[in-house]
PDB file of C-alpha atoms in Angstrom:
ATOM      1  CA  MET R 876      13.400   1.203  25.479  1.00  0.00           C
ATOM      2  CA  SER R 877      11.333   1.175  22.492  1.00  0.00           C
ATOM      3  CA  GLU R 878       9.427  -2.134  21.947  1.00  0.00           C
ATOM      4  CA  ALA R 879      10.494  -4.326  18.764  1.00  0.00           C
ATOM      5  CA  PRO R 880       8.395  -4.247  15.734  1.00  0.00           C
ATOM      6  CA  SER R 881       5.676  -6.491  15.394  1.00  0.00           C
ATOM      7  CA  PRO R 882       6.794  -8.969  12.840  1.00  0.00           C
ATOM      8  CA  SER R 883       3.347  -9.004  11.131  1.00  0.00           C
ATOM      9  CA  CYS R 884       1.792  -6.796   8.486  1.00  0.00           C
ATOM     10  CA  SER R 885      -0.731  -5.315   6.068  1.00  0.00           C
ATOM     11  CA  ILE R 886      -1.628  -8.201   4.149  1.00  0.00           C
ATOM     12  CA  ALA R 887      -3.760  -8.183   1.010  1.00  0.00           C
ATOM     13  CA  LEU R 888      -5.061 -10.791  -1.729  1.00  0.00           C
ATOM     14  CA  ARG R 889      -6.360 -11.005  -4.837  1.00  0.00           C
ATOM     15  CA  ARG R 890      -6.930 -13.695  -7.172  1.00  0.00           C
ATOM     16  CA  ALA R 891      -4.140 -14.813  -9.579  1.00  0.00           C
ATOM     17  CA  GLY R 892      -4.365 -15.930 -12.863  1.00  0.00           C
ATOM     18  CA  ALA R 893      -2.130 -17.038 -15.872  1.00  0.00           C
ATOM     19  CA  ALA R 894      -0.550 -13.602 -16.115  1.00  0.00           C
ATOM     20  CA  ASP R 895       0.930 -14.006 -12.688  1.00  0.00           C
ATOM     21  CA  ILE R 896       2.721 -17.125 -13.712  1.00  0.00           C
ATOM     22  CA  GLU R 897       6.032 -15.620 -13.838  1.00  0.00           C
ATOM     23  CA  LEU R 898       5.745 -14.236 -10.381  1.00  0.00           C
ATOM     24  CA  LEU R 899       4.379 -17.051  -8.978  1.00  0.00           C
ATOM     25  CA  ALA R 900       7.218 -19.125 -10.537  1.00  0.00           C
ATOM     26  CA  ALA R 901       9.880 -16.651  -8.637  1.00  0.00           C
ATOM     27  CA  ILE R 902       7.892 -16.997  -5.254  1.00  0.00           C
ATOM     28  CA  HIS R 903       7.907 -20.599  -5.631  1.00  0.00           C
ATOM     29  CA  GLU R 904      11.719 -21.051  -6.439  1.00  0.00           C
ATOM     30  CA  GLN R 905      12.514 -18.341  -3.467  1.00  0.00           C
ATOM     31  CA  SER R 906      10.411 -20.374  -0.970  1.00  0.00           C
ATOM     32  CA  ALA R 907      11.562 -23.902  -2.230  1.00  0.00           C
ATOM     33  CA  ARG R 908      15.511 -22.998  -2.257  1.00  0.00           C
ATOM     34  CA  VAL R 909      15.256 -21.951   1.628  1.00  0.00           C
ATOM     35  CA  GLY R 910      12.677 -24.174   2.597  1.00  0.00           C
ATOM     36  CA  TYR R 911      13.944 -27.529   0.897  1.00  0.00           C
ATOM     37  CA  ALA R 912      17.699 -26.677   1.639  1.00  0.00           C
ATOM     38  CA  ASN R 913      18.301 -29.404   3.297  1.00  0.00           C
ATOM     39  CA  VAL R 914      16.910 -31.542   0.564  1.00  0.00           C
ATOM     40  CA  PHE R 915      18.170 -30.045  -2.297  1.00  0.00           C
ATOM     41  CA  PRO R 916      22.145 -29.231  -2.708  1.00  0.00           C
ATOM     42  CA  PRO R 917      22.191 -25.151  -2.639  1.00  0.00           C
ATOM     43  CA  ASP R 918      24.095 -25.136  -6.075  1.00  0.00           C
ATOM     44  CA  ALA R 919      21.500 -27.207  -8.031  1.00  0.00           C
ATOM     45  CA  PRO R 920      19.689 -25.098 -10.513  1.00  0.00           C
ATOM     46  CA  PHE R 921      16.012 -24.767  -9.927  1.00  0.00           C
ATOM     47  CA  PRO R 922      13.752 -26.310 -12.449  1.00  0.00           C
ATOM     48  CA  ARG R 923      11.686 -22.893 -13.111  1.00  0.00           C
ATOM     49  CA  GLY R 924      10.460 -24.169 -16.461  1.00  0.00           C
ATOM     50  CA  GLU R 925       9.118 -27.242 -14.359  1.00  0.00           C
ATOM     51  CA  ALA R 926       7.244 -25.079 -11.707  1.00  0.00           C
ATOM     52  CA  ARG R 927       5.703 -22.722 -14.250  1.00  0.00           C
ATOM     53  CA  ALA R 928       4.494 -25.466 -15.842  1.00  0.00           C
ATOM     54  CA  ASP R 929       3.126 -27.111 -12.584  1.00  0.00           C
ATOM     55  CA  ILE R 930       1.705 -23.982 -11.771  1.00  0.00           C
ATOM     56  CA  LEU R 931      -0.052 -23.176 -15.070  1.00  0.00           C
ATOM     57  CA  GLY R 932      -1.228 -27.052 -15.077  1.00  0.00           C
ATOM     58  CA  HIS R 933      -3.180 -26.450 -11.586  1.00  0.00           C
ATOM     59  CA  LEU R 934      -4.451 -23.352 -12.529  1.00  0.00           C
ATOM     60  CA  MET R 935      -5.780 -24.914 -16.091  1.00  0.00           C
ATOM     61  CA  ARG R 936      -7.768 -27.867 -14.335  1.00  0.00           C
ATOM     62  CA  GLY R 937     -11.249 -27.052 -13.889  1.00  0.00           C
ATOM     63  CA  GLY R 938     -12.418 -25.342 -10.424  1.00  0.00           C
ATOM     64  CA  ALA R 939      -8.566 -24.276  -9.508  1.00  0.00           C
ATOM     65  CA  ARG R 940      -7.895 -20.611  -8.137  1.00  0.00           C
ATOM     66  CA  ALA R 941      -4.864 -19.296  -6.858  1.00  0.00           C
ATOM     67  CA  ILE R 942      -4.544 -16.703  -4.379  1.00  0.00           C
ATOM     68  CA  LEU R 943      -2.133 -13.964  -3.994  1.00  0.00           C
ATOM     69  CA  ALA R 944      -0.622 -12.283  -0.671  1.00  0.00           C
ATOM     70  CA  ALA R 945       0.714  -8.957  -0.914  1.00  0.00           C
ATOM     71  CA  CYS R 946       2.551  -7.823   2.721  1.00  0.00           C
ATOM     72  CA  ASP R 947       3.049  -4.294   2.961  1.00  0.00           C
ATOM     73  CA  GLY R 948       2.292  -3.865  -1.009  1.00  0.00           C
ATOM     74  CA  ALA R 949       5.208  -6.422  -1.762  1.00  0.00           C
ATOM     75  CA  ASP R 950       4.246  -9.474  -3.494  1.00  0.00           C
ATOM     76  CA  ALA R 951       4.861 -12.414  -0.602  1.00  0.00           C
ATOM     77  CA  GLY R 952       3.381 -15.486  -1.099  1.00  0.00           C
ATOM     78  CA  PHE R 953       0.443 -17.471  -3.234  1.00  0.00           C
ATOM     79  CA  ALA R 954      -1.851 -20.451  -2.633  1.00  0.00           C
ATOM     80  CA  ILE R 955      -3.515 -22.849  -5.345  1.00  0.00           C
ATOM     81  CA  VAL R 956      -6.661 -24.607  -4.498  1.00  0.00           C
ATOM     82  CA  GLY R 957      -8.885 -26.907  -6.616  1.00  0.00           C
ATOM     83  CA  PRO R 958     -10.125 -30.230  -6.538  1.00  0.00           C
ATOM     84  CA  ALA R 959      -8.139 -33.268  -5.640  1.00  0.00           C
ATOM     85  CA  ALA R 960      -6.411 -34.717  -8.940  1.00  0.00           C
ATOM     86  CA  ASP R 961      -6.665 -38.310  -7.194  1.00  0.00           C
ATOM     87  CA  PRO R 962      -9.692 -40.221  -8.604  1.00  0.00           C
ATOM     88  CA  ALA R 963      -9.288 -42.663  -5.535  1.00  0.00           C
ATOM     89  CA  LEU R 964     -10.294 -40.305  -3.002  1.00  0.00           C
ATOM     90  CA  ALA R 965     -13.978 -39.457  -1.854  1.00  0.00           C
ATOM     91  CA  PRO R 966     -15.874 -37.020  -3.825  1.00  0.00           C
ATOM     92  CA  ARG R 967     -16.080 -33.506  -3.105  1.00  0.00           C
ATOM     93  CA  THR R 968     -12.447 -33.735  -2.306  1.00  0.00           C
ATOM     94  CA  GLY R 969     -10.288 -30.569  -2.512  1.00  0.00           C
ATOM     95  CA  ALA R 970      -6.648 -30.189  -2.624  1.00  0.00           C
ATOM     96  CA  LEU R 971      -4.256 -27.593  -1.534  1.00  0.00           C
ATOM     97  CA  HIS R 972      -1.994 -27.904  -4.298  1.00  0.00           C
ATOM     98  CA  LEU R 973       0.662 -25.416  -3.541  1.00  0.00           C
ATOM     99  CA  LEU R 974       1.352 -22.614  -1.020  1.00  0.00           C
ATOM    100  CA  HIS R 975       4.937 -20.992  -0.886  1.00  0.00           C
ATOM    101  CA  VAL R 976       5.671 -17.675   1.109  1.00  0.00           C
ATOM    102  CA  ARG R 977       9.022 -15.619   0.242  1.00  0.00           C
ATOM    103  CA  PRO R 978      11.451 -16.339   2.921  1.00  0.00           C
ATOM    104  CA  ALA R 979      11.375 -12.946   3.779  1.00  0.00           C
ATOM    105  CA  PHE R 980       8.124 -13.085   4.846  1.00  0.00           C
ATOM    106  CA  TRP R 981       8.027 -16.148   6.695  1.00  0.00           C
ATOM    107  CA  GLY R 982       7.049 -15.805  10.544  1.00  0.00           C
ATOM    108  CA  ARG R 983       4.812 -12.322   9.287  1.00  0.00           C
ATOM    109  CA  GLY R 984       1.163 -13.841   8.846  1.00  0.00           C
ATOM    110  CA  VAL R 985       1.456 -14.303   5.318  1.00  0.00           C
ATOM    111  CA  GLY R 986       1.176 -18.152   5.301  1.00  0.00           C
ATOM    112  CA  ALA R 987      -1.454 -18.658   8.098  1.00  0.00           C
ATOM    113  CA  ARG R 988      -3.404 -16.095   5.941  1.00  0.00           C
ATOM    114  CA  LEU R 989      -3.029 -17.730   3.058  1.00  0.00           C
ATOM    115  CA  LEU R 990      -3.669 -21.037   4.174  1.00  0.00           C
ATOM    116  CA  ALA R 991      -7.233 -19.438   5.828  1.00  0.00           C
ATOM    117  CA  ALA R 992      -7.905 -18.194   2.483  1.00  0.00           C
ATOM    118  CA  ALA R 993      -7.455 -21.179   0.601  1.00  0.00           C
ATOM    119  CA  THR R 994      -9.331 -23.260   3.371  1.00  0.00           C
ATOM    120  CA  ASP R 995     -12.450 -21.035   2.784  1.00  0.00           C
ATOM    121  CA  ALA R 996     -12.118 -21.224  -1.058  1.00  0.00           C
ATOM    122  CA  LEU R 997     -12.308 -24.959  -0.798  1.00  0.00           C
ATOM    123  CA  VAL R 998     -15.482 -24.715   1.667  1.00  0.00           C
ATOM    124  CA  ALA R 999     -17.036 -22.144  -0.845  1.00  0.00           C
ATOM    125  CA  ASP R1000     -16.560 -24.372  -3.725  1.00  0.00           C
ATOM    126  CA  GLY R1001     -18.390 -26.961  -1.981  1.00  0.00           C
ATOM    127  CA  HIS R1002     -15.397 -29.300  -1.198  1.00  0.00           C
ATOM    128  CA  GLU R1003     -16.255 -31.500   2.194  1.00  0.00           C
ATOM    129  CA  ARG R1004     -12.450 -32.387   2.817  1.00  0.00           C
ATOM    130  CA  ALA R1005      -9.136 -31.483   1.602  1.00  0.00           C
ATOM    131  CA  VAL R1006      -5.551 -33.209   1.155  1.00  0.00           C
ATOM    132  CA  LEU R1007      -2.179 -31.741   0.829  1.00  0.00           C
ATOM    133  CA  TRP R1008       1.223 -33.137   0.168  1.00  0.00           C
ATOM    134  CA  VAL R1009       4.238 -32.360   2.191  1.00  0.00           C
ATOM    135  CA  MET R1010       7.808 -32.983   1.039  1.00  0.00           C
ATOM    136  CA  VAL R1011       9.383 -35.670   3.505  1.00  0.00           C
ATOM    137  CA  GLY R1012      11.842 -33.660   5.489  1.00  0.00           C
ATOM    138  CA  ASN R1013      10.211 -30.347   5.443  1.00  0.00           C
ATOM    139  CA  ALA R1014       9.575 -30.265   8.946  1.00  0.00           C
ATOM    140  CA  ARG R1015       8.654 -26.661   9.209  1.00  0.00           C
ATOM    141  CA  ALA R1016       5.816 -26.930   6.671  1.00  0.00           C
ATOM    142  CA  ARG R1017       4.780 -30.360   8.769  1.00  0.00           C
ATOM    143  CA  ARG R1018       4.693 -28.020  11.650  1.00  0.00           C
ATOM    144  CA  PHE R1019       2.757 -25.177   9.836  1.00  0.00           C
ATOM    145  CA  TYR R1020       0.289 -27.418   8.646  1.00  0.00           C
ATOM    146  CA  GLU R1021      -0.590 -29.130  11.984  1.00  0.00           C
ATOM    147  CA  LYS R1022      -0.843 -25.863  13.936  1.00  0.00           C
ATOM    148  CA  ALA R1023      -3.445 -25.239  11.799  1.00  0.00           C
ATOM    149  CA  GLY R1024      -5.341 -28.261  12.290  1.00  0.00           C
ATOM    150  CA  TRP R1025      -4.375 -30.241   9.331  1.00  0.00           C
ATOM    151  CA  ARG R1026      -2.839 -34.138  10.068  1.00  0.00           C
ATOM    152  CA  ALA R1027      -0.535 -36.485   8.308  1.00  0.00           C
ATOM    153  CA  ASP R1028      -2.727 -39.668   7.155  1.00  0.00           C
ATOM    154  CA  GLY R1029       0.438 -41.579   6.432  1.00  0.00           C
ATOM    155  CA  ALA R1030       0.211 -41.991   2.546  1.00  0.00           C
ATOM    156  CA  THR R1031       3.131 -41.214   0.279  1.00  0.00           C
ATOM    157  CA  ALA R1032       4.076 -40.884  -3.180  1.00  0.00           C
ATOM    158  CA  ILE R1033       6.961 -40.363  -5.032  1.00  0.00           C
ATOM    159  CA  GLU R1034       7.652 -37.752  -7.715  1.00  0.00           C
ATOM    160  CA  ARG R1035      10.818 -37.320  -9.846  1.00  0.00           C
ATOM    161  CA  HIS R1036      11.765 -33.948 -10.782  1.00  0.00           C
ATOM    162  CA  ALA R1037      14.590 -32.634 -12.654  1.00  0.00           C
ATOM    163  CA  VAL R1038      17.115 -30.643  -9.985  1.00  0.00           C
TER     164      VAL R1038
END
């Protein structure tokens, strides 16, 4: 009887930039379609243009960086970190703006590796605390972040998106 193969993979990280926008938008779409399936109708068109603009907006903001993860050579996920955009937050507060992993790579360590790299980047950039937003109803993401030590603070926000 043979053992089941380990779900983990060899993960390589690199800095992503503006040339990677289409790739990041595709990963975002694949992740969101499955991750938010309980929120958005499956036949709703994905706002790819809005996703591109959001990603580019984060990348163009001063002090932001994107990290792209490959799993066994395949582009699997990304994270974008940088200064928090909310001026009401304490100085030196960073933000995990986006973290998306293609569903085919969920449970293989890609998200955890990206989150660790994102956290390291925030610390290296001088941030003393960090924030992130999780969509209401995204219990999987909440569990993921809480397992890594992040805690909900009760803050809420409403964003309108075309779907």
